[in-house]
mmCIF file of C-alpha atoms in Angstrom:
data_model
loop_
_atom_site.group_PDB
_atom_site.id
_atom_site.type_symbol
_atom_site.label_atom_id
_atom_site.label_comp_id
_atom_site.label_asym_id
_atom_site.label_seq_id
_atom_site.Cartn_x
_atom_site.Cartn_y
_atom_site.Cartn_z
ATOM 1 C CA MET Q 1 22.005 7.254 -20.278
ATOM 2 C CA ASN Q 2 18.681 9.082 -20.608
ATOM 3 C CA ARG Q 3 16.784 5.889 -19.753
ATOM 4 C CA TYR Q 4 18.769 5.401 -16.562
ATOM 5 C CA PHE Q 5 18.131 9.005 -15.537
ATOM 6 C CA PHE Q 6 14.408 8.446 -15.994
ATOM 7 C CA ILE Q 7 14.505 5.259 -13.907
ATOM 8 C CA LEU Q 8 16.459 7.043 -11.176
ATOM 9 C CA LYS Q 9 14.011 9.931 -11.273
ATOM 10 C CA GLN Q 10 11.020 7.600 -10.959
ATOM 11 C CA LEU Q 11 12.566 5.550 -8.183
ATOM 12 C CA SER Q 12 13.449 8.749 -6.341
ATOM 13 C CA ARG Q 13 9.823 9.736 -6.607
ATOM 14 C CA ALA Q 14 8.756 6.410 -5.119
ATOM 15 C CA ILE Q 15 11.168 6.859 -2.221
ATOM 16 C CA MET Q 16 9.875 10.399 -1.636
ATOM 17 C CA ILE Q 17 6.295 9.105 -1.502
ATOM 18 C CA ILE Q 18 7.242 6.337 0.959
ATOM 19 C CA VAL Q 19 9.261 8.654 3.165
ATOM 20 C CA GLY Q 20 6.909 11.603 2.867
ATOM 21 C CA ILE Q 21 3.612 9.874 3.501
ATOM 22 C CA GLY Q 22 4.780 6.735 5.283
ATOM 23 C CA ILE Q 23 7.361 8.187 7.668
ATOM 24 C CA SER Q 24 7.297 11.993 7.766
ATOM 25 C CA LEU Q 25 3.524 12.323 8.086
ATOM 26 C CA PRO Q 26 3.345 9.942 11.078
ATOM 27 C CA LEU Q 27 6.224 11.859 12.708
ATOM 28 C CA ILE Q 28 4.334 15.100 12.181
ATOM 29 C CA ILE Q 29 1.234 13.559 13.720
ATOM 30 C CA GLY Q 30 3.302 12.414 16.686
ATOM 31 C CA PHE Q 31 4.813 15.870 17.067
ATOM 32 C CA ILE Q 32 1.427 17.550 16.986
ATOM 33 C CA PHE Q 33 0.137 15.257 19.730
ATOM 34 C CA GLY Q 34 3.321 15.378 21.811
ATOM 35 C CA ILE Q 35 4.333 11.757 21.228
ATOM 36 C CA PRO Q 36 8.077 11.029 21.215
ATOM 37 C CA SER Q 37 9.413 10.310 17.734
ATOM 38 C CA GLY Q 38 11.057 7.116 19.045
ATOM 39 C CA LYS Q 39 7.644 5.627 19.749
ATOM 40 C CA ILE Q 40 6.341 6.624 16.339
ATOM 41 C CA LEU Q 41 9.416 5.193 14.625
ATOM 42 C CA ALA Q 42 9.089 1.969 16.660
ATOM 43 C CA LEU Q 43 5.477 1.628 15.450
ATOM 44 C CA ILE Q 44 6.511 2.356 11.862
ATOM 45 C CA ALA Q 45 9.304 -0.263 12.013
ATOM 46 C CA SER Q 46 6.874 -2.765 13.504
ATOM 47 C CA THR Q 47 4.361 -2.026 10.755
ATOM 48 C CA LEU Q 48 7.070 -2.505 8.150
ATOM 49 C CA ALA Q 49 7.663 -6.012 9.464
ATOM 50 C CA LEU Q 50 4.291 -7.077 10.854
ATOM 51 C CA GLN Q 51 1.998 -4.982 8.681
ATOM 52 C CA ALA Q 52 -1.586 -4.692 10.074
ATOM 53 C CA THR Q 53 -0.780 -7.055 12.959
ATOM 54 C CA ALA Q 54 1.600 -4.429 14.428
ATOM 55 C CA SER Q 55 -1.094 -2.495 16.230
ATOM 56 C CA PRO Q 56 -0.453 -4.396 19.527
ATOM 57 C CA VAL Q 57 3.031 -2.862 19.505
ATOM 58 C CA GLY Q 58 1.423 0.578 19.532
ATOM 59 C CA VAL Q 59 -0.814 -0.520 22.415
ATOM 60 C CA GLY Q 60 2.288 -1.783 24.253
ATOM 61 C CA LEU Q 61 3.975 1.557 23.669
ATOM 62 C CA GLY Q 62 1.027 3.260 25.342
ATOM 63 C CA LEU Q 63 -0.075 5.131 22.237
ATOM 64 C CA PRO Q 64 -3.721 6.225 21.912
ATOM 65 C CA PRO Q 65 -5.723 4.038 19.499
ATOM 66 C CA GLU Q 66 -6.427 6.890 17.061
ATOM 67 C CA ILE Q 67 -2.694 7.660 16.844
ATOM 68 C CA ILE Q 68 -1.878 3.974 16.260
ATOM 69 C CA LEU Q 69 -4.426 3.838 13.447
ATOM 70 C CA ALA Q 70 -3.289 7.171 11.912
ATOM 71 C CA VAL Q 71 0.391 6.201 11.950
ATOM 72 C CA MET Q 72 -0.205 2.750 10.548
ATOM 73 C CA VAL Q 73 -2.601 3.983 7.836
ATOM 74 C CA CYS Q 74 -0.154 6.697 6.757
ATOM 75 C CA PHE Q 75 2.665 4.147 6.552
ATOM 76 C CA ALA Q 76 0.435 1.744 4.575
ATOM 77 C CA LEU Q 77 -0.669 4.491 2.211
ATOM 78 C CA GLY Q 78 2.937 5.572 1.606
ATOM 79 C CA MET Q 79 4.048 2.012 0.928
ATOM 80 C CA VAL Q 80 1.163 1.180 -1.413
ATOM 81 C CA MET Q 81 1.579 4.370 -3.404
ATOM 82 C CA GLY Q 82 5.353 3.854 -3.494
ATOM 83 C CA ILE Q 83 4.937 0.287 -4.757
ATOM 84 C CA TYR Q 84 2.599 1.538 -7.492
ATOM 85 C CA GLU Q 85 5.223 4.123 -8.488
ATOM 86 C CA ILE Q 86 7.888 1.382 -8.751
ATOM 87 C CA LEU Q 87 5.583 -0.828 -10.794
ATOM 88 C CA ASP Q 88 4.685 2.000 -13.137
ATOM 89 C CA THR Q 89 8.371 2.659 -13.620
ATOM 90 C CA MET Q 90 8.898 -0.965 -14.653
ATOM 91 C CA ALA Q 91 6.068 -0.678 -17.188
ATOM 92 C CA LEU Q 92 7.452 2.553 -18.601
ATOM 93 C CA THR Q 93 11.039 1.336 -18.930
ATOM 94 C CA SER Q 94 10.747 -2.332 -19.875
ATOM 95 C CA ILE Q 95 9.388 -3.405 -23.241
ATOM 96 C CA ARG Q 96 8.969 -6.955 -21.907
ATOM 97 C CA VAL Q 97 6.922 -5.816 -18.883
ATOM 98 C CA LYS Q 98 4.839 -3.470 -21.052
ATOM 99 C CA GLY Q 99 4.095 -6.278 -23.529
ATOM 100 C CA TRP Q 100 3.152 -8.661 -20.737
ATOM 101 C CA LEU Q 101 0.835 -6.046 -19.189
ATOM 102 C CA ASP Q 102 -0.819 -5.336 -22.520
ATOM 103 C CA LYS Q 103 -1.599 -9.043 -22.961
ATOM 104 C CA THR Q 104 -2.930 -9.233 -19.428
ATOM 105 C CA GLU Q 105 -5.098 -6.130 -19.990
ATOM 106 C CA GLN Q 106 -6.557 -7.582 -23.161
ATOM 107 C CA LYS Q 107 -7.540 -10.755 -21.281
ATOM 108 C CA MET Q 108 -8.943 -8.758 -18.359
ATOM 109 C CA TRP Q 109 -11.274 -6.698 -20.579
ATOM 110 C CA LYS Q 110 -13.032 -9.924 -21.548
ATOM 111 C CA LEU Q 111 -13.940 -10.387 -17.885
ATOM 112 C CA LYS Q 112 -15.898 -7.142 -17.535
ATOM 113 C CA LYS Q 113 -17.316 -7.694 -14.036
ATOM 114 C CA PHE Q 114 -13.998 -8.992 -12.705
ATOM 115 C CA ASN Q 115 -12.297 -5.943 -14.171
ATOM 116 C CA LYS Q 116 -14.942 -3.566 -12.887
ATOM 117 C CA TYR Q 117 -15.256 -4.929 -9.344
ATOM 118 C CA GLY Q 118 -11.894 -6.620 -8.904
ATOM 119 C CA ALA Q 119 -10.427 -3.739 -6.931
ATOM 120 C CA PHE Q 120 -12.808 -4.583 -4.074
ATOM 121 C CA ALA Q 121 -10.911 -7.879 -3.675
ATOM 122 C CA CYS Q 122 -8.029 -5.733 -2.350
ATOM 123 C CA ILE Q 123 -9.969 -5.437 0.902
ATOM 124 C CA LEU Q 124 -9.539 -9.151 1.480
ATOM 125 C CA ILE Q 125 -6.143 -9.607 -0.132
ATOM 126 C CA SER Q 126 -4.690 -6.988 2.202
ATOM 127 C CA TRP Q 127 -5.600 -9.216 5.174
ATOM 128 C CA ILE Q 128 -3.081 -11.905 4.249
ATOM 129 C CA PRO Q 129 -0.429 -11.836 6.995
ATOM 130 C CA GLY Q 130 3.089 -11.180 5.764
ATOM 131 C CA LEU Q 131 2.064 -10.469 2.183
ATOM 132 C CA GLY Q 132 -1.111 -8.393 2.237
ATOM 133 C CA LEU Q 133 0.149 -4.830 2.238
ATOM 134 C CA TYR Q 134 2.994 -5.465 -0.205
ATOM 135 C CA SER Q 135 1.380 -7.959 -2.571
ATOM 136 C CA THR Q 136 -2.032 -6.296 -2.920
ATOM 137 C CA PRO Q 137 -0.847 -3.403 -5.067
ATOM 138 C CA VAL Q 138 1.166 -5.804 -7.235
ATOM 139 C CA ILE Q 139 -1.865 -8.032 -7.799
ATOM 140 C CA ALA Q 140 -4.123 -5.057 -8.524
ATOM 141 C CA TRP Q 141 -1.544 -3.537 -10.859
ATOM 142 C CA VAL Q 142 -0.978 -6.751 -12.804
ATOM 143 C CA LEU Q 143 -4.715 -7.353 -13.159
ATOM 144 C CA ARG Q 144 -5.101 -3.698 -14.257
ATOM 145 C CA TRP Q 145 -7.728 -2.838 -11.649
ATOM 146 C CA ASN Q 146 -8.553 0.809 -11.024
ATOM 147 C CA LYS Q 147 -5.486 2.213 -9.263
ATOM 148 C CA TRP Q 148 -7.154 4.645 -6.885
ATOM 149 C CA LEU Q 149 -10.009 2.309 -5.973
ATOM 150 C CA SER Q 150 -7.470 -0.450 -5.363
ATOM 151 C CA ILE Q 151 -5.439 1.837 -3.095
ATOM 152 C CA LEU Q 152 -8.578 2.862 -1.196
ATOM 153 C CA CYS Q 153 -9.731 -0.756 -0.787
ATOM 154 C CA THR Q 154 -6.256 -1.902 0.295
ATOM 155 C CA ILE Q 155 -6.048 0.793 2.963
ATOM 156 C CA PHE Q 156 -9.604 0.049 4.080
ATOM 157 C CA GLY Q 157 -8.840 -3.675 4.465
ATOM 158 C CA PHE Q 158 -5.563 -2.884 6.238
ATOM 159 C CA SER Q 159 -7.445 -0.586 8.613
ATOM 160 C CA ILE Q 160 -9.995 -3.288 9.472
ATOM 161 C CA VAL Q 161 -7.239 -5.712 10.451
ATOM 162 C CA THR Q 162 -5.335 -2.998 12.336
ATOM 163 C CA ILE Q 163 -8.423 -2.156 14.393
ATOM 164 C CA PHE Q 164 -9.186 -5.847 15.028
ATOM 165 C CA PHE Q 165 -5.686 -6.548 16.362
ATOM 166 C CA MET Q 166 -5.706 -3.321 18.370
ATOM 167 C CA LEU Q 167 -8.984 -4.330 20.020
ATOM 168 C CA LEU Q 168 -7.526 -7.744 20.786
ATOM 169 C CA ALA Q 169 -4.431 -6.177 22.348
ATOM 170 C CA MET Q 170 -6.551 -3.825 24.421
ATOM 171 C CA GLY Q 171 -8.627 -6.711 25.739
ATOM 172 C CA ILE Q 172 -11.878 -5.405 24.244
ATOM 173 C CA LEU Q 173 -12.200 -8.496 22.034
ATOM 174 C CA LYS Q 174 -11.481 -11.893 23.453
#
């Protein structure tokens, strides 16, 4: 029963990260700038489904570009950190997953440059429509890349695509 309590505790932590950073923080930003919570929640829901390509929804809602970017980045950060928390829980509670990760880590240490600079690939991986935001932390975690650098690179790549689609939606890029 102790193992199940630990899993529940860890998963609760992941949910708190996702809700706290990914939903509550954008709502606070909206509140501070006088934006109705319905618009913020609509952008969050769109980002959940469309990921970085959701910025045109924010433009359509009449939100300022900096608010669109802030809301989407907060959501992305909450999701990526939450996914890492779930993955870490799997490694801590499953002997099979832990063994598989140890084997992967041993192989990765042989590829020193790939291991050292691999996290920068998260910038490009995060661009993949439909998978980028959710698969990038999984790939980085499995390949044992630096967690915080991978998170930073994922959010940076996500931001680039968000800005690109926002500029398209605003008619600045054609």
